[in-house]
Amino acid sequence: MMQHIRAIITCQSPPPSLSSLSLPLSIPPLSLLSGLRRSLLEPERRSCPSLSRFLTMDSRSRSRSRSRSRGAAGIIVQVALLLCISGGTTGEARPVQRWKCPSAPAAHGVLLIRTRAEVCDSPLVSNLPPASFRSSSQLSGSHAPGFAKLNRRDGAGGWSPLTSDRYQWLEVDLGQRTKIAAVATQGRYGSSDWLTSYLLMFSDTGHNWKQYRQEDSIGSFPGNSNADTVVQYKLQQAAVARFLRLLPLHWNPSGRIGLRLEAYGCPYTSDVLSLGGGGLVYGSSPGPRRSSRDVVSLEFKTARSCGTLLQADGGGGLGLGLELQRGKLLLLTRGPPPSAPRRVASLGSLLDDQQWHRLAVERRGSQLNVTVDEHAERVRMPAAFDGWEAEQLSVGAARGLVSERNFRGCLENLVYNGLDLMESLRNKERRVTVVGNVTFSCAESVSVAVTFPGPQSFLQLPWATSSSPEGVSVGFQFRTWNDAGLLLTFDLPEEGGVVWLYLSEARLRLQIRKGGRALLELSAGSALNDGQWHSVELTSRRGRLTIAVDTEEGGVAHAGLPVSAGSQLFFGGCPAAEDSQECKNPFGVFQGCMRLLRLEDQPVDLIRVQQRLLGNYSHLQIDMCGIIDRCSPSRCEHGGRCSQSWSVFRCNCSASGYSGATCHSSVYEQSCEAYKHNGNTSGHFYIDVDGSGPIGPQLVYCNMTEENTWMVIRHNNTQLTGVRPSAGVDQHSVHFDYSTEEEQLLAVISQSEHCEQELSYRCRKSRLLNTPEGSPFSWWLGGPGSGRVQTYWGGAQPGSRQCACGLQGDCVDPQHYCNCDADRAEWAEDSGLLTHEESLPVRSLVLGDIQRAVSEAAYRVGPLRCYGDKNFWNAAFFDKETSYLHFPTFHGELSADISFLFKTTAPSGVFLENLGIKDFIRIELSSPTRVAFSLDVGDGPLEVRVESAVPLNDDRWHRVRAERNVMETSLRLDGLPVARRGAPADGHLHLQLNSQLFVGGTASRQKGFRGCIRALQLNGVTLDLEERASITPGVRAGCPGHCSSYGSLCRNRGRCAERANGFLCDCGLSAYTGAFCHTEVSASFLPGTTVSYTFKQPHESGRNSSARPSSIYSDTTLRGEDVSLSFRTTQSPALLLYVSSHRGESLALLLNKHEALEVRYKLDGSRGAEVLRSGGRSLADGRLHAVSVRRRADAVTLQIDRRPKEDFNLTADGEFNAIRSLVLGRVHDSEDVDPDLSRLASLGFTGCLSVVRFNSVSPLKAALLHPHTSPVVVTGPLVRSTCGSSASANPHAAQDTRHLSDRPGSVGSGQPLVNAVRTDSALIGGLIAVAIFVLASGLAITARFLCRRKGTYRNQEAEGVKREDSQDLTFTSQRDSQSVSTENPKEYFI
């Protein structure tokens, strides 16, 4: 195969035409040199003297030169050194670098040699005749457009228009459709005239121009900075067109518009078909197919918004279709008759713009990939299409029929499975047939449109009053995305009124006003801002005024006066106020396109308007429609709904679970661990495991009552389910459906530190696994997808073919490894936890030994439970400013979000940085109170900053969330207001980075960060900082010290304890329990209930104790106390708390008969008690009241609820000596009670006590949670309750139930979902309530006889006393494993 070497060298005075040369190595050097001199280099002697000198060397010199460089490559190099070639840079626009040519052949120049199989960079303009150039105007004959050739000095050295304004243009006719790959510009030679920016247009016909846009957004190209430098821009996507038009936008302010240009490309050939309602039909060859892959590709153009483009028919009546509807391409599937077609995808938009669009369809089995221009969709076909084969392909005609619904337009490059169907048609192959009108050409009608792009746009046309003095007839078509704007206005010449035709709320409205009041108002149409072409007719004849939209008459009125137009009509807007007194616009400007304008049934020649030969205009784009569909493809992510106006689009993120300008950032946390560290408690939460990634949010239950935070995911059957023999059934199979999607489930397991699932089997004469050597009777499937077969049981190891008892060696039959395999008639059980993550979750269960009549079994598969978040605590510590971690380049071209936590004591430092050629992103702590997010996507540097009122280098965790999308750049810091900067309306879209991502520093090793960075995520992907830090000097994995940030979450005297990953609230010194010591510990008391807590004996004070923190004993001699509790009762008098001592001293807290609170101190055994009475009354009202008593020596402070504090002074010595016990409820030992309180103490207490604390002792908590490890004795019924919670204090408080459709709300801000799943616990609560009611009734009779008082009290949500060592309510394993028990017993106290 012949290879080509491309040699490029630039010269101080380059020639105009060549930028590259492809040379075959097999050409002899002498003939090559001779050919080059004759055809290419002779004209350039003047511009490159060194070349001329070299070419005039004698043959002896050239011979010496050849001997110095032997071989073909050396000769080609020397030839290349002779060429003074203009070589513009490719890629981004930039000036051509100039190098001096060598003065002697032995000198070496700058040379670029590269091998290329296909070159498409030949000059296209330099050899064209002057007739191929047109322009809007020219300054003089020597400034004509024909002189606008690169590096030429003919005429005045380039083109300049008569007037330098933004309505000028230069057009080049390339003679035929050509592939254009690059454009280069230069200023006018020897002048101060050059362009600094311009627009580029292409067309096949010289009409209906299409603006070339970079990245589907940027419309302008950078120009020159002087008159001589060549600036070349390589088009990101090559354009195919015959005509090229350049429109100046800006130019040298000290000069005028001046231009020389060149275009580079290569010839373009294709077969073109024109379809006028017919089409092609291709039938596949008979016989078996060898491949399940089908590929169709073509280009099409049309002016119609509807029509069938492609249809594939196959066996079983199944088929696929691609149809244009409203300018969009719909993918349809058709099932067997008589089923209707089903829409499965929509691609593209505005495809009726009479521009070429590329379509590619690829089918691989049941997977279908469809691409329209840059919009691609991947679709999974219905199951009925499995194994389906296309037997017939119809192009442009549905089922090969001529129909008005068929496609009408042009096609080219039609290829099906590698076969050129157009070539086959030319060759008249039998498999390709023609239906209807098909020609080998592309005839298209010329329709000149005009674009109104901005607020200063208007079109003014004269009205010939003589043609219709008593009426008016105006027609046009328009398309827009805006729902409001002026379409047409004119004055009434005689009546002094004005007519306005405008859009309002996407409806067409007509208003006639005179003298400040409306004479007539009409409306027609609806939803006219859909981007489609709509026709409008305004007609007034013989006093009858009519407006019609889309040929349907929308409004008719009879005017009492004739309606006729004045001398001028204004379309789209009005001139500036100082320029016109005839036009007023109270409705806003129109932004959109118009075409087919007619006045009195005569078409308006818009080309004459463009040439300033008819009417007037401002800021219009004539002969093109510049409408853009910014919602196709949609930039709204995660199902956000896109809407748009002419210049911007918006995303509606409601009900998506995401927020931001493009619905990019999740409103939910990524794990239960994250919710806990926001201060949330147990409940149902939506979690989004990958943040802004593709996996959606899911509802889970977060159990935060234990040391670990558990995420619980339930399935459809977590109950113990019995299985009995059934006739003819050898196996029982059950499948488990989880409440989350597959990808969510696997992501949770992968992200968690530990996952487990309970698997249990109860059996009687039903074997489970039998022996390791034999085939198992039962098995289960677990893991990704449908799961893999597993033959071990809960509590055993994968592959062991055992149960837990076999692993522990305690099975009931030592010969077997499962209890059930003993095959006994007694009930047995094999159960345990499955913890191998690769085998989770359990997908299905197969039970085999159930066919015998005596067999009986039951199984239970618990919910999936996981704790820990590997990502949340993944951290690294940077101890030097020069230390950093590096990762692969961050790819966030269109959407980029970065989130992390940091803590530091340094005043500044760069968190991360990633660089490109020009683009970059950087997040840094720029000062002790400021975080800055800076970036450049090609529009220049942009910075977003958030200022904090407090220093950020306080060694506490702070959260940073930065986001950049096509609409805005935003930065969040902790809970401070979000800082935002909008993106330019016509700015770059793609963030292009190519360096490594530096974390904790920069590539220059300056301004590095000293401190900790944790949970670093980029677009939902967590970077493993710890793994990279473990192999990087100067960086340590992990970062301890979390209590400084999260310690405030521990409430009610809870203490924060550090953990390797996180923290723990130690509630040992608190009367509360729960994850944050926030859950009240309450109990319902009956008259016979006693809780007695015994303090240390004096001689035991020196001993060590192994008791739990909640049962720590107090000192026996006190000079002060802190007592607090909450109560609710209707009993008075009532003893709330009693503390006694070995020396006859005591402390009593009670309600007297006046329902007031009394504190009785007896600190001297030889004297009576001192009574301290509160001024508050009516405390026995059944409501919750909080009491705190504080004594220091003889000073006592008392506070009830939030009432003002009351101060008292005692007369005793202030010491409480040798305290012995604390009693709640009834006091049984009357010897311990002060005689004045003995009768009251014997009555007991009826009501609720909550969060009782005496110094560091919490007796009620010890009795309920740690009865076996605390010196506490409980007598009588004691029922734990939530009667002390604030929610139960208000029986009418509504429970907050949130669903996904309620977003954002309390869920998004981290509040749990209550009652998200039903439970049967209400039934259990009812049974408990009945039992309590019977007991309470019996005790009530006794109490009534003793004290002759009665009262009632209602207690909500009580449950039996928990004897486990838990910090909160244990998680129930009832049918709904995600719900906390909600029993509601009623208790009555007298």
mmCIF file of C-alpha atoms in Angstrom, residues 1222-1367:
data_model
loop_
_atom_site.group_PDB
_atom_site.id
_atom_site.type_symbol
_atom_site.label_atom_id
_atom_site.label_comp_id
_atom_site.label_asym_id
_atom_site.label_seq_id
_atom_site.Cartn_x
_atom_site.Cartn_y
_atom_site.Cartn_z
ATOM 1 C CA LEU A 1222 -34.590 6.812 95.464
ATOM 2 C CA VAL A 1223 -38.188 5.706 94.971
ATOM 3 C CA LEU A 1224 -40.611 6.452 92.157
ATOM 4 C CA GLY A 1225 -44.251 5.512 92.682
ATOM 5 C CA ARG A 1226 -45.503 3.769 95.777
ATOM 6 C CA VAL A 1227 -43.163 3.612 98.822
ATOM 7 C CA HIS A 1228 -43.612 0.226 100.484
ATOM 8 C CA ASP A 1229 -41.221 0.643 103.452
ATOM 9 C CA SER A 1230 -43.019 3.132 105.673
ATOM 10 C CA GLU A 1231 -40.043 3.329 108.030
ATOM 11 C CA ASP A 1232 -38.090 5.144 105.373
ATOM 12 C CA VAL A 1233 -40.743 7.800 104.845
ATOM 13 C CA ASP A 1234 -41.147 11.032 106.695
ATOM 14 C CA PRO A 1235 -44.265 10.680 108.890
ATOM 15 C CA ASP A 1236 -45.914 13.644 107.203
ATOM 16 C CA LEU A 1237 -45.728 11.843 103.847
ATOM 17 C CA SER A 1238 -46.425 8.260 104.888
ATOM 18 C CA ARG A 1239 -50.092 8.249 103.852
ATOM 19 C CA LEU A 1240 -49.366 9.944 100.527
ATOM 20 C CA ALA A 1241 -46.450 7.571 99.869
ATOM 21 C CA SER A 1242 -48.659 4.530 100.398
ATOM 22 C CA LEU A 1243 -51.133 5.678 97.737
ATOM 23 C CA GLY A 1244 -48.602 5.390 94.925
ATOM 24 C CA PHE A 1245 -48.592 7.434 91.751
ATOM 25 C CA THR A 1246 -50.932 7.129 88.809
ATOM 26 C CA GLY A 1247 -49.759 8.733 85.610
ATOM 27 C CA CYS A 1248 -46.622 9.162 83.548
ATOM 28 C CA LEU A 1249 -43.045 9.789 84.623
ATOM 29 C CA SER A 1250 -40.361 10.560 82.094
ATOM 30 C CA VAL A 1251 -36.607 11.315 81.896
ATOM 31 C CA VAL A 1252 -36.084 11.147 85.645
ATOM 32 C CA ARG A 1253 -32.591 12.227 86.620
ATOM 33 C CA PHE A 1254 -30.990 12.634 90.054
ATOM 34 C CA ASN A 1255 -27.500 14.022 89.548
ATOM 35 C CA SER A 1256 -25.828 11.403 87.347
ATOM 36 C CA VAL A 1257 -28.367 8.675 88.122
ATOM 37 C CA SER A 1258 -31.320 7.893 85.815
ATOM 38 C CA PRO A 1259 -33.393 5.425 87.854
ATOM 39 C CA LEU A 1260 -36.276 5.067 85.411
ATOM 40 C CA LYS A 1261 -33.907 4.452 82.509
ATOM 41 C CA ALA A 1262 -32.018 1.871 84.576
ATOM 42 C CA ALA A 1263 -35.259 0.072 85.454
ATOM 43 C CA LEU A 1264 -36.494 -0.051 81.870
ATOM 44 C CA LEU A 1265 -33.302 -0.637 79.892
ATOM 45 C CA HIS A 1266 -30.762 -2.175 82.314
ATOM 46 C CA PRO A 1267 -32.716 -3.901 85.093
ATOM 47 C CA HIS A 1268 -30.220 -6.760 85.446
ATOM 48 C CA THR A 1269 -27.074 -4.657 85.728
ATOM 49 C CA SER A 1270 -28.398 -1.809 87.869
ATOM 50 C CA PRO A 1271 -29.231 -1.634 91.607
ATOM 51 C CA VAL A 1272 -32.901 -1.162 90.854
ATOM 52 C CA VAL A 1273 -35.975 -3.091 91.954
ATOM 53 C CA VAL A 1274 -39.319 -2.875 90.154
ATOM 54 C CA THR A 1275 -42.509 -3.848 91.946
ATOM 55 C CA GLY A 1276 -45.930 -3.945 90.302
ATOM 56 C CA PRO A 1277 -46.762 -3.153 86.668
ATOM 57 C CA LEU A 1278 -44.372 -0.851 84.875
ATOM 58 C CA VAL A 1279 -45.173 -0.142 81.246
ATOM 59 C CA ARG A 1280 -42.758 1.700 79.016
ATOM 60 C CA SER A 1281 -44.539 4.395 77.090
ATOM 61 C CA THR A 1282 -44.056 7.422 74.893
ATOM 62 C CA CYS A 1283 -46.273 9.441 77.162
ATOM 63 C CA GLY A 1284 -43.405 11.793 77.898
ATOM 64 C CA SER A 1285 -42.816 12.814 74.292
ATOM 65 C CA SER A 1286 -43.903 16.181 72.979
ATOM 66 C CA ALA A 1287 -45.900 14.491 70.191
ATOM 67 C CA SER A 1288 -47.992 12.500 72.640
ATOM 68 C CA ALA A 1289 -48.539 15.643 74.640
ATOM 69 C CA ASN A 1290 -50.661 16.880 71.754
ATOM 70 C CA PRO A 1291 -53.085 14.098 70.834
ATOM 71 C CA HIS A 1292 -54.234 16.031 67.801
ATOM 72 C CA ALA A 1293 -50.759 16.414 66.269
ATOM 73 C CA ALA A 1294 -50.776 15.215 62.677
ATOM 74 C CA GLN A 1295 -48.232 12.669 61.622
ATOM 75 C CA ASP A 1296 -46.000 13.803 58.793
ATOM 76 C CA THR A 1297 -46.245 11.366 55.917
ATOM 77 C CA ARG A 1298 -44.265 12.220 52.811
ATOM 78 C CA HIS A 1299 -44.058 10.503 49.470
ATOM 79 C CA LEU A 1300 -41.824 10.873 46.457
ATOM 80 C CA SER A 1301 -44.405 13.075 44.807
ATOM 81 C CA ASP A 1302 -44.157 15.541 47.684
ATOM 82 C CA ARG A 1303 -40.564 16.492 46.952
ATOM 83 C CA PRO A 1304 -38.941 18.629 48.056
ATOM 84 C CA GLY A 1305 -40.158 18.778 51.605
ATOM 85 C CA SER A 1306 -39.168 17.514 54.941
ATOM 86 C CA VAL A 1307 -37.815 14.411 53.279
ATOM 87 C CA GLY A 1308 -35.410 16.361 51.169
ATOM 88 C CA SER A 1309 -34.230 18.260 54.195
ATOM 89 C CA GLY A 1310 -33.595 15.042 56.037
ATOM 90 C CA GLN A 1311 -36.864 14.377 57.858
ATOM 91 C CA PRO A 1312 -38.050 10.781 58.113
ATOM 92 C CA LEU A 1313 -41.124 9.435 56.435
ATOM 93 C CA VAL A 1314 -43.639 8.313 59.058
ATOM 94 C CA ASN A 1315 -46.062 5.468 58.355
ATOM 95 C CA ALA A 1316 -44.573 4.984 54.892
ATOM 96 C CA VAL A 1317 -45.456 1.277 55.217
ATOM 97 C CA ARG A 1318 -48.440 -0.201 57.048
ATOM 98 C CA THR A 1319 -48.096 -2.485 60.035
ATOM 99 C CA ASP A 1320 -50.330 -4.775 62.066
ATOM 100 C CA SER A 1321 -48.986 -3.448 65.324
ATOM 101 C CA ALA A 1322 -52.255 -1.642 66.047
ATOM 102 C CA LEU A 1323 -53.858 -5.030 66.698
ATOM 103 C CA ILE A 1324 -51.120 -5.944 69.147
ATOM 104 C CA GLY A 1325 -51.528 -2.587 70.822
ATOM 105 C CA GLY A 1326 -55.244 -3.206 71.205
ATOM 106 C CA LEU A 1327 -54.652 -6.485 73.003
ATOM 107 C CA ILE A 1328 -52.194 -4.834 75.371
ATOM 108 C CA ALA A 1329 -54.677 -2.044 75.979
ATOM 109 C CA VAL A 1330 -57.397 -4.512 77.000
ATOM 110 C CA ALA A 1331 -55.073 -6.262 79.450
ATOM 111 C CA ILE A 1332 -53.997 -2.976 80.999
ATOM 112 C CA PHE A 1333 -57.582 -1.786 81.220
ATOM 113 C CA VAL A 1334 -58.650 -4.876 83.214
ATOM 114 C CA LEU A 1335 -55.737 -4.476 85.614
ATOM 115 C CA ALA A 1336 -56.302 -0.767 85.974
ATOM 116 C CA SER A 1337 -59.990 -1.269 86.752
ATOM 117 C CA GLY A 1338 -59.191 -3.587 89.640
ATOM 118 C CA LEU A 1339 -56.642 -1.240 91.106
ATOM 119 C CA ALA A 1340 -58.949 1.701 90.601
ATOM 120 C CA ILE A 1341 -61.509 0.268 93.005
ATOM 121 C CA THR A 1342 -58.862 -0.001 95.721
ATOM 122 C CA ALA A 1343 -57.566 3.477 95.076
ATOM 123 C CA ARG A 1344 -61.077 4.942 95.239
ATOM 124 C CA PHE A 1345 -61.717 3.331 98.572
ATOM 125 C CA LEU A 1346 -58.460 4.716 99.996
ATOM 126 C CA CYS A 1347 -58.459 8.299 98.833
ATOM 127 C CA ARG A 1348 -62.040 8.976 97.604
ATOM 128 C CA ARG A 1349 -60.672 10.744 94.572
ATOM 129 C CA LYS A 1350 -60.993 9.865 90.985
ATOM 130 C CA GLY A 1351 -59.529 11.014 87.653
ATOM 131 C CA THR A 1352 -58.777 9.761 84.275
ATOM 132 C CA TYR A 1353 -55.708 9.702 82.219
ATOM 133 C CA ARG A 1354 -55.042 8.572 78.732
ATOM 134 C CA ASN A 1355 -51.682 7.189 77.678
ATOM 135 C CA GLN A 1356 -50.649 6.737 74.092
ATOM 136 C CA GLU A 1357 -48.319 4.300 72.410
ATOM 137 C CA ALA A 1358 -47.292 2.061 75.303
ATOM 138 C CA GLU A 1359 -45.528 -1.220 75.047
ATOM 139 C CA GLY A 1360 -44.140 -3.883 77.341
ATOM 140 C CA VAL A 1361 -41.006 -3.287 79.342
ATOM 141 C CA LYS A 1362 -37.924 -3.953 77.197
ATOM 142 C CA ARG A 1363 -35.362 -6.109 78.928
ATOM 143 C CA GLU A 1364 -32.696 -5.885 76.253
ATOM 144 C CA ASP A 1365 -29.694 -3.563 76.568
ATOM 145 C CA SER A 1366 -30.765 -1.211 73.819
ATOM 146 C CA GLN A 1367 -30.457 2.558 73.616
#
